[in-house]
GROMACS .gro file of C-alpha atoms in nm:
model
  394
    1MET     CA    1  -0.002   0.008   0.012
    2LYS     CA    2   0.145   0.338  -0.104
    3LYS     CA    3   0.007   0.678   0.021
    4VAL     CA    4   0.055   1.007  -0.174
    5HIS     CA    5  -0.088   1.347  -0.041
    6ARG     CA    6  -0.212   1.581  -0.315
    7LEU     CA    7  -0.352   1.887  -0.143
    8LEU     CA    8  -0.501   2.067  -0.445
    9TRP     CA    9  -0.586   1.782  -0.672
   10SER     CA   10  -0.931   1.895  -0.734
   11TYR     CA   11  -0.810   2.224  -0.871
   12ASP     CA   12  -0.692   2.063  -1.186
   13VAL     CA   13  -0.898   1.741  -1.247
   14PRO     CA   14  -0.746   1.664  -1.578
   15GLN     CA   15  -0.398   1.667  -1.456
   16THR     CA   16  -0.496   1.441  -1.165
   17GLU     CA   17  -0.646   1.195  -1.413
   18GLU     CA   18  -0.318   1.190  -1.609
   19TRP     CA   19  -0.127   1.137  -1.275
   20LEU     CA   20  -0.343   0.852  -1.189
   21ALA     CA   21  -0.266   0.697  -1.533
   22GLU     CA   22   0.101   0.738  -1.479
   23MET     CA   23   0.080   0.584  -1.145
   24ALA     CA   24  -0.109   0.287  -1.292
   25GLU     CA   25   0.175   0.232  -1.565
   26GLN     CA   26   0.402   0.215  -1.270
   27GLY     CA   27   0.205  -0.071  -1.118
   28LEU     CA   28   0.028   0.149  -0.852
   29MET     CA   29  -0.351   0.127  -0.905
   30PHE     CA   30  -0.578   0.385  -0.723
   31ASP     CA   31  -0.773   0.223  -0.433
   32ARG     CA   32  -0.937   0.507  -0.243
   33LEU     CA   33  -0.908   0.879  -0.148
   34ASN     CA   34  -0.920   1.041   0.204
   35ARG     CA   35  -1.102   1.377   0.128
   36TRP     CA   36  -1.001   1.526   0.474
   37THR     CA   37  -0.619   1.451   0.458
   38ARG     CA   38  -0.607   1.468   0.074
   39CYS     CA   39  -0.425   1.137   0.077
   40PHE     CA   40  -0.454   0.895  -0.221
   41HIS     CA   41  -0.402   0.519  -0.147
   42PHE     CA   42  -0.263   0.285  -0.407
   43GLN     CA   43  -0.244  -0.089  -0.435
   44GLU     CA   44   0.070  -0.252  -0.588
   45ARG     CA   45  -0.023  -0.465  -0.889
   46LYS     CA   46   0.092  -0.546  -1.237
   47PRO     CA   47   0.153  -0.230  -1.454
   48GLU     CA   48  -0.137  -0.152  -1.662
   49ALA     CA   49  -0.236   0.108  -1.902
   50ARG     CA   50  -0.554   0.298  -1.784
   51ILE     CA   51  -0.759   0.592  -1.854
   52TYR     CA   52  -0.901   0.755  -1.544
   53ARG     CA   53  -1.194   0.997  -1.549
   54ILE     CA   54  -1.317   1.176  -1.231
   55ALA     CA   55  -1.676   1.290  -1.190
   56TYR     CA   56  -1.865   1.489  -0.920
   57GLU     CA   57  -2.220   1.381  -0.850
   58LYS     CA   58  -2.483   1.470  -0.584
   59LEU     CA   59  -2.651   1.128  -0.618
   60ASN     CA   60  -2.401   0.849  -0.580
   61SER     CA   61  -2.530   0.551  -0.747
   62PRO     CA   62  -2.379   0.230  -0.654
   63GLU     CA   63  -2.332   0.120  -1.025
   64LEU     CA   64  -2.224   0.296  -1.327
   65PRO     CA   65  -2.481   0.355  -1.615
   66LYS     CA   66  -2.508   0.075  -1.854
   67THR     CA   67  -2.380   0.298  -2.145
   68LEU     CA   68  -2.065   0.357  -1.947
   69GLN     CA   69  -2.032  -0.002  -1.869
   70ALA     CA   70  -2.080  -0.105  -2.228
   71GLU     CA   71  -1.790   0.130  -2.306
   72GLY     CA   72  -1.570  -0.055  -2.061
   73TRP     CA   73  -1.581   0.192  -1.779
   74GLU     CA   74  -1.542   0.051  -1.416
   75LYS     CA   75  -1.556   0.208  -1.075
   76ALA     CA   76  -1.216   0.269  -0.921
   77GLY     CA   77  -1.352   0.433  -0.608
   78THR     CA   78  -1.566   0.709  -0.438
   79ALA     CA   79  -1.484   0.985  -0.183
   80GLY     CA   80  -1.811   1.156  -0.089
   81LYS     CA   81  -1.961   1.300  -0.397
   82TRP     CA   82  -1.632   1.233  -0.608
   83LYS     CA   83  -1.648   0.933  -0.818
   84PHE     CA   84  -1.335   0.779  -0.984
   85THR     CA   85  -1.372   0.555  -1.288
   86PHE     CA   86  -1.110   0.390  -1.521
   87ASN     CA   87  -1.096   0.218  -1.862
   88SER     CA   88  -0.847  -0.032  -1.975
   89GLN     CA   89  -0.918   0.031  -2.358
   90PRO     CA   90  -0.734   0.269  -2.587
   91GLU     CA   91  -0.856   0.622  -2.579
   92SER     CA   92  -0.942   0.597  -2.945
   93ALA     CA   93  -1.179   0.320  -2.882
   94ILE     CA   94  -1.372   0.501  -2.622
   95ARG     CA   95  -1.691   0.694  -2.735
   96THR     CA   96  -1.857   0.785  -2.429
   97SER     CA   97  -1.710   0.912  -2.105
   98PRO     CA   98  -1.858   1.028  -1.761
   99VAL     CA   99  -2.020   1.365  -1.758
  100ARG     CA  100  -1.801   1.657  -1.628
  101ASP     CA  101  -2.091   1.905  -1.555
  102GLY     CA  102  -2.080   1.825  -1.187
  103ILE     CA  103  -1.713   1.917  -1.143
  104VAL     CA  104  -1.769   2.247  -1.327
  105LYS     CA  105  -2.049   2.360  -1.109
  106HIS     CA  106  -1.867   2.250  -0.796
  107ASN     CA  107  -1.566   2.450  -0.902
  108ARG     CA  108  -1.779   2.760  -0.973
  109PHE     CA  109  -1.923   2.737  -0.623
  110LEU     CA  110  -1.571   2.724  -0.490
  111THR     CA  111  -1.492   3.022  -0.704
  112TYR     CA  112  -1.794   3.223  -0.553
  113LEU     CA  113  -1.655   3.147  -0.192
  114PHE     CA  114  -1.312   3.267  -0.278
  115TYR     CA  115  -1.434   3.592  -0.427
  116ALA     CA  116  -1.641   3.631  -0.124
  117MET     CA  117  -1.320   3.575   0.085
  118LEU     CA  118  -1.128   3.837  -0.136
  119PHE     CA  119  -1.417   4.087  -0.096
  120TYR     CA  120  -1.411   4.038   0.287
  121PHE     CA  121  -1.037   4.074   0.328
  122THR     CA  122  -1.014   4.357   0.088
  123THR     CA  123  -1.290   4.538   0.277
  124MET     CA  124  -1.083   4.483   0.593
  125LEU     CA  125  -0.769   4.608   0.439
  126LEU     CA  126  -0.949   4.921   0.302
  127GLY     CA  127  -1.093   4.975   0.648
  128PHE     CA  128  -0.749   4.957   0.804
  129THR     CA  129  -0.598   5.192   0.549
  130ALA     CA  130  -0.888   5.455   0.592
  131SER     CA  131  -0.844   5.443   0.983
  132MET     CA  132  -0.467   5.498   0.933
  133TYR     CA  133  -0.536   5.771   0.688
  134SER     CA  134  -0.786   5.940   0.904
  135ALA     CA  135  -0.563   5.937   1.201
  136TRP     CA  136  -0.253   6.059   1.004
  137VAL     CA  137  -0.437   6.353   0.809
  138LEU     CA  138  -0.719   6.447   1.044
  139GLU     CA  139  -0.554   6.405   1.368
  140GLY     CA  140  -0.206   6.521   1.263
  141GLY     CA  141  -0.022   6.187   1.278
  142SER     CA  142  -0.028   5.882   1.509
  143ASN     CA  143   0.178   5.759   1.782
  144ILE     CA  144   0.314   5.407   1.781
  145VAL     CA  145   0.329   5.239   2.119
  146GLU     CA  146   0.592   4.981   2.160
  147SER     CA  147   0.418   4.652   2.266
  148PRO     CA  148   0.494   4.269   2.240
  149MET     CA  149   0.141   4.250   2.112
  150TRP     CA  150   0.242   4.391   1.787
  151ILE     CA  151   0.340   4.053   1.679
  152VAL     CA  152  -0.015   3.939   1.678
  153THR     CA  153  -0.101   4.226   1.445
  154TYR     CA  154   0.176   4.136   1.212
  155LEU     CA  155   0.068   3.765   1.199
  156PHE     CA  156  -0.296   3.871   1.142
  157MET     CA  157  -0.185   4.099   0.829
  158ALA     CA  158   0.033   3.816   0.710
  159LEU     CA  159  -0.261   3.592   0.732
  160ILE     CA  160  -0.491   3.820   0.546
  161LEU     CA  161  -0.229   3.884   0.275
  162GLY     CA  162  -0.148   3.498   0.244
  163SER     CA  163  -0.521   3.442   0.214
  164VAL     CA  164  -0.558   3.690  -0.053
  165ILE     CA  165  -0.270   3.535  -0.249
  166PHE     CA  166  -0.413   3.180  -0.193
  167GLY     CA  167  -0.754   3.317  -0.314
  168VAL     CA  168  -0.632   3.470  -0.643
  169TYR     CA  169  -0.424   3.164  -0.720
  170SER     CA  170  -0.726   2.933  -0.653
  171ILE     CA  171  -0.960   3.141  -0.868
  172ALA     CA  172  -0.704   3.149  -1.164
  173LYS     CA  173  -0.628   2.768  -1.131
  174ILE     CA  174  -1.001   2.671  -1.099
  175ASN     CA  175  -1.104   2.894  -1.386
  176ARG     CA  176  -0.834   2.748  -1.610
  177THR     CA  177  -0.960   2.398  -1.540
  178ASN     CA  178  -1.320   2.471  -1.605
  179LYS     CA  179  -1.239   2.624  -1.930
  180GLU     CA  180  -1.051   2.285  -2.019
  181LEU     CA  181  -1.337   2.091  -1.897
  182ASP     CA  182  -1.601   2.294  -2.068
  183GLY     CA  183  -1.425   2.258  -2.407
  184ASN     CA  184  -1.331   2.623  -2.395
  185THR     CA  185  -1.694   2.706  -2.469
  186GLY     CA  186  -1.848   3.014  -2.349
  187GLY     CA  187  -1.531   3.149  -2.207
  188PHE     CA  188  -1.505   3.427  -2.461
  189TRP     CA  189  -1.725   3.605  -2.702
  190PRO     CA  190  -1.837   3.348  -2.978
  191VAL     CA  191  -1.843   3.583  -3.272
  192ASP     CA  192  -1.685   3.516  -3.614
  193GLU     CA  193  -1.312   3.589  -3.655
  194ILE     CA  194  -1.260   3.966  -3.726
  195ASP     CA  195  -1.171   4.052  -4.064
  196GLN     CA  196  -0.978   4.374  -4.008
  197GLN     CA  197  -0.914   4.447  -4.362
  198SER     CA  198  -1.282   4.438  -4.446
  199GLU     CA  199  -1.372   4.650  -4.158
  200LYS     CA  200  -1.123   4.915  -4.284
  201GLU     CA  201  -1.285   4.915  -4.620
  202LEU     CA  202  -1.635   4.958  -4.452
  203LYS     CA  203  -1.483   5.253  -4.245
  204LYS     CA  204  -1.365   5.418  -4.571
  205THR     CA  205  -1.693   5.393  -4.729
  206GLY     CA  206  -1.877   5.507  -4.417
  207ARG     CA  207  -2.082   5.187  -4.377
  208LEU     CA  208  -1.937   5.082  -4.046
  209VAL     CA  209  -2.107   5.263  -3.753
  210ARG     CA  210  -1.979   5.249  -3.383
  211LYS     CA  211  -2.222   5.302  -3.098
  212TRP     CA  212  -2.107   5.328  -2.735
  213ARG     CA  213  -2.346   5.177  -2.473
  214PHE     CA  214  -2.236   5.132  -2.112
  215ALA     CA  215  -2.397   4.930  -1.841
  216TRP     CA  216  -2.656   4.782  -2.081
  217ILE     CA  217  -2.675   4.462  -1.874
  218TYR     CA  218  -2.869   4.643  -1.605
  219SER     CA  219  -3.152   4.708  -1.856
  220PRO     CA  220  -3.165   4.393  -2.081
  221ASP     CA  221  -3.512   4.459  -2.217
  222LYS     CA  222  -3.422   4.810  -2.340
  223THR     CA  223  -3.089   4.689  -2.490
  224GLU     CA  224  -3.323   4.431  -2.682
  225GLN     CA  225  -3.549   4.702  -2.805
  226TRP     CA  226  -3.251   4.927  -2.910
  227LEU     CA  227  -3.091   4.663  -3.112
  228GLU     CA  228  -3.409   4.555  -3.276
  229SER     CA  229  -3.487   4.922  -3.358
  230MET     CA  230  -3.136   4.966  -3.511
  231GLU     CA  231  -3.203   4.665  -3.739
  232LEU     CA  232  -3.533   4.802  -3.843
  233LYS     CA  233  -3.353   5.123  -3.939
  234GLY     CA  234  -3.103   4.936  -4.154
  235PHE     CA  235  -2.815   4.918  -3.920
  236ASN     CA  236  -2.723   4.553  -3.902
  237LEU     CA  237  -2.521   4.428  -3.608
  238HIS     CA  238  -2.169   4.339  -3.705
  239ARG     CA  239  -2.015   4.251  -3.365
  240VAL     CA  240  -1.948   4.369  -3.019
  241ASN     CA  241  -1.607   4.448  -2.885
  242LYS     CA  242  -1.447   4.237  -2.609
  243ILE     CA  243  -1.538   4.448  -2.322
  244GLY     CA  244  -1.889   4.476  -2.444
  245ASN     CA  245  -1.923   4.854  -2.443
  246MET     CA  246  -1.890   4.910  -2.815
  247PHE     CA  247  -2.141   4.799  -3.067
  248TYR     CA  248  -2.041   4.788  -3.453
  249PHE     CA  249  -2.317   4.815  -3.706
  250ILE     CA  250  -2.307   4.790  -4.091
  251LYS     CA  251  -2.537   5.013  -4.294
  252GLY     CA  252  -2.760   4.766  -4.488
  253GLU     CA  253  -3.112   4.670  -4.530
  254SER     CA  254  -3.385   4.688  -4.273
  255ARG     CA  255  -3.421   4.341  -4.097
  256GLN     CA  256  -3.661   4.174  -3.881
  257ILE     CA  257  -3.439   4.031  -3.612
  258ALA     CA  258  -3.523   3.940  -3.254
  259TYR     CA  259  -3.256   3.997  -2.977
  260ARG     CA  260  -3.251   3.842  -2.646
  261VAL     CA  261  -3.007   3.947  -2.367
  262ASP     CA  262  -2.963   3.645  -2.139
  263TYR     CA  263  -2.774   3.592  -1.803
  264GLN     CA  264  -2.640   3.270  -1.679
  265ARG     CA  265  -2.415   3.198  -1.366
  266GLY     CA  266  -2.151   3.007  -1.546
  267PRO     CA  267  -2.338   2.822  -1.810
  268ILE     CA  268  -2.245   2.469  -1.913
  269GLN     CA  269  -2.162   2.369  -2.263
  270SER     CA  270  -2.523   2.242  -2.321
  271TYR     CA  271  -2.662   2.581  -2.275
  272PHE     CA  272  -2.506   2.708  -2.579
  273ALA     CA  273  -2.578   2.388  -2.783
  274ILE     CA  274  -2.955   2.403  -2.702
  275HIS     CA  275  -3.018   2.767  -2.810
  276ARG     CA  276  -2.807   2.709  -3.131
  277GLU     CA  277  -3.022   2.415  -3.228
  278ALA     CA  278  -3.316   2.613  -3.168
  279GLY     CA  279  -3.193   2.871  -3.448
  280TRP     CA  280  -3.046   3.120  -3.204
  281HIS     CA  281  -2.710   3.289  -3.287
  282GLU     CA  282  -2.482   3.447  -3.016
  283GLU     CA  283  -2.361   3.785  -3.110
  284PHE     CA  284  -2.165   3.839  -2.779
  285THR     CA  285  -2.072   3.647  -2.462
  286SER     CA  286  -1.886   3.824  -2.179
  287SER     CA  287  -1.561   3.693  -2.082
  288SER     CA  288  -1.633   3.640  -1.699
  289ASN     CA  289  -1.605   3.292  -1.575
  290LEU     CA  290  -1.853   3.340  -1.290
  291GLU     CA  291  -2.136   3.487  -1.489
  292LYS     CA  292  -2.219   3.509  -1.858
  293TRP     CA  293  -2.410   3.774  -2.053
  294THR     CA  294  -2.501   3.657  -2.385
  295ILE     CA  295  -2.692   3.855  -2.671
  296TRP     CA  296  -2.872   3.604  -2.874
  297SER     CA  297  -3.032   3.699  -3.217
  298LYS     CA  298  -3.281   3.523  -3.454
  299ALA     CA  299  -3.426   3.620  -3.776
  300TYR     CA  300  -3.796   3.604  -3.838
  301ASP     CA  301  -4.068   3.689  -4.087
  302GLU     CA  302  -4.313   3.979  -4.042
  303ASN     CA  303  -4.617   3.734  -4.013
  304GLU     CA  304  -4.447   3.535  -3.745
  305GLU     CA  305  -4.455   3.595  -3.370
  306ARG     CA  306  -4.132   3.745  -3.224
  307PRO     CA  307  -3.915   3.449  -3.102
  308GLN     CA  308  -3.877   3.388  -2.738
  309LEU     CA  309  -3.573   3.252  -2.568
  310TYR     CA  310  -3.776   3.122  -2.281
  311SER     CA  311  -4.106   2.918  -2.331
  312ASP     CA  312  -4.311   3.121  -2.085
  313GLN     CA  313  -4.317   3.466  -1.930
  314SER     CA  314  -4.300   3.300  -1.568
  315SER     CA  315  -3.958   3.161  -1.655
  316ARG     CA  316  -3.830   3.500  -1.775
  317LEU     CA  317  -3.971   3.658  -1.464
  318LYS     CA  318  -3.791   3.427  -1.219
  319HIS     CA  319  -3.479   3.471  -1.437
  320ALA     CA  320  -3.503   3.859  -1.403
  321LYS     CA  321  -3.561   3.824  -1.025
  322ARG     CA  322  -3.231   3.612  -0.983
  323ILE     CA  323  -3.047   3.869  -1.184
  324ALA     CA  324  -3.169   4.144  -0.932
  325LEU     CA  325  -3.104   3.955  -0.631
  326THR     CA  326  -2.744   3.854  -0.752
  327TYR     CA  327  -2.642   4.225  -0.836
  328THR     CA  328  -2.806   4.354  -0.512
  329ALA     CA  329  -2.606   4.111  -0.317
  330VAL     CA  330  -2.289   4.220  -0.503
  331PHE     CA  331  -2.350   4.593  -0.475
  332SER     CA  332  -2.520   4.637  -0.147
  333PRO     CA  333  -2.216   4.555   0.083
  334LEU     CA  334  -2.007   4.807  -0.133
  335VAL     CA  335  -2.252   5.081  -0.094
  336ALA     CA  336  -2.289   5.003   0.287
  337PHE     CA  337  -1.905   5.009   0.320
  338TYR     CA  338  -1.869   5.336   0.147
  339ILE     CA  339  -2.147   5.502   0.350
  340TYR     CA  340  -1.980   5.370   0.658
  341PHE     CA  341  -1.651   5.527   0.557
  342ILE     CA  342  -1.808   5.871   0.489
  343ILE     CA  343  -1.991   5.864   0.812
  344ASN     CA  344  -1.657   5.802   0.987
  345ILE     CA  345  -1.496   6.076   0.794
  346MET     CA  346  -1.775   6.316   0.890
  347ILE     CA  347  -1.761   6.246   1.257
  348SER     CA  348  -1.369   6.254   1.276
  349ALA     CA  349  -1.341   6.570   1.070
  350ASP     CA  350  -1.335   6.917   1.249
  351THR     CA  351  -1.367   7.144   0.946
  352ILE     CA  352  -1.595   7.131   0.630
  353GLN     CA  353  -1.282   7.119   0.411
  354GLU     CA  354  -1.166   6.797   0.591
  355ARG     CA  355  -1.507   6.649   0.545
  356PHE     CA  356  -1.503   6.670   0.179
  357LEU     CA  357  -1.146   6.560   0.086
  358TRP     CA  358  -1.142   6.502  -0.286
  359ASN     CA  359  -0.952   6.174  -0.243
  360SER     CA  360  -1.188   6.008   0.008
  361SER     CA  361  -1.543   6.142   0.049
  362GLY     CA  362  -1.590   6.256  -0.304
  363LEU     CA  363  -1.483   5.933  -0.476
  364PHE     CA  364  -1.690   5.729  -0.238
  365LEU     CA  365  -1.996   5.953  -0.303
  366VAL     CA  366  -1.944   5.866  -0.675
  367ALA     CA  367  -1.916   5.519  -0.609
  368ILE     CA  368  -2.230   5.520  -0.399
  369LEU     CA  369  -2.421   5.687  -0.672
  370ILE     CA  370  -2.294   5.444  -0.950
  371PHE     CA  371  -2.371   5.127  -0.751
  372SER     CA  372  -2.703   5.252  -0.628
  373THR     CA  373  -2.796   5.328  -0.990
  374PHE     CA  374  -2.719   4.975  -1.102
  375ILE     CA  375  -2.934   4.843  -0.833
  376PHE     CA  376  -3.217   5.062  -0.914
  377ARG     CA  377  -3.201   4.992  -1.290
  378ILE     CA  378  -3.184   4.613  -1.255
  379TRP     CA  379  -3.490   4.608  -1.023
  380ALA     CA  380  -3.671   4.857  -1.256
  381TYR     CA  381  -3.620   4.587  -1.518
  382TYR     CA  382  -3.775   4.319  -1.295
  383GLY     CA  383  -4.067   4.559  -1.225
  384ARG     CA  384  -4.129   4.608  -1.588
  385LEU     CA  385  -4.139   4.240  -1.666
  386ARG     CA  386  -4.387   4.203  -1.386
  387LYS     CA  387  -4.617   4.455  -1.521
  388GLN     CA  388  -4.599   4.273  -1.864
  389ALA     CA  389  -4.680   3.941  -1.704
  390ALA     CA  390  -4.961   4.077  -1.512
  391ALA     CA  391  -5.105   4.244  -1.836
  392TRP     CA  392  -5.067   3.919  -2.014
  393GLY     CA  393  -5.234   3.738  -1.728
  394ASN     CA  394  -5.549   3.956  -1.766
   0.00000   0.00000   0.00000
């Protein structure tokens, strides 16, 4: 029996699978995994060529599906919701493999936790910096008292800094793995490759038109109406830039195009496949690994109903509510923190000039206004959909 500790094995599942296959070629067959100690146990046997696949499933079935068994897959072991399988056939002969969607969703959940941790520690660091700044500028400096307890402060700050570094590393590593498991779909904007020479010619003839549109994700329905009105005027959407704030149109013919702006928390590969099969074409997909904003388009005739991305209005309403709750949860803590900081400045300051320092209160007031506007706009979008649903219900 051989034991090997591999602390961050789940951060890169494909690499772990390759490592297990290499161990099998050395005569060490995977037996079980201790999730808490991150220790892999191996049995010494005759060397064998194996292909390993790891899956993450909420429902742990005692047997593999018959389709996988027919392909030669066998259970190698389980550890909680993690399932390890292997296949002794050549990879070229295998047509079906265990599904990876569970790993992708699990990794995204971990990423949310790491983002929350980074936000929490960043807020603590900002609060500490703001307090030091307030003491130094408003109170004329600060006195440092020698004490053996400073070691606790240094250790605490080192812990925070180490946690931030580990969080950034974990997010980068997990996102890279998810892109590989997802087949690199949905990771970036799925538009056609840009022909720069053609665009230069369109610019010279004046047919290429650029339109700025900031923060359009907070009013998806208005963005859809704007794009459709542009099409009716003869401005055909050509592409959207990588950031998503610049829309390129080509002057052409009036077209009847339905646009839908959709939000998904890290959609899996099947999300894009389902809509493509239904005739939708993605004009833009945001590059974030946590959330995906996608602009879908579909042509239709004048005598046809406007195509819908969702089958019923209730589904779209639930979807809009989820968007509103998500962004409220993201921006509300920031607004609360900035308000707290401004109140702290107001209380500590002695003069009006000190209360409105351009590099503190002023900037935080602007941030409060921007984030509050985002929250208002996304809830206004949800309110408009509710009115539409109520009108259709009557």
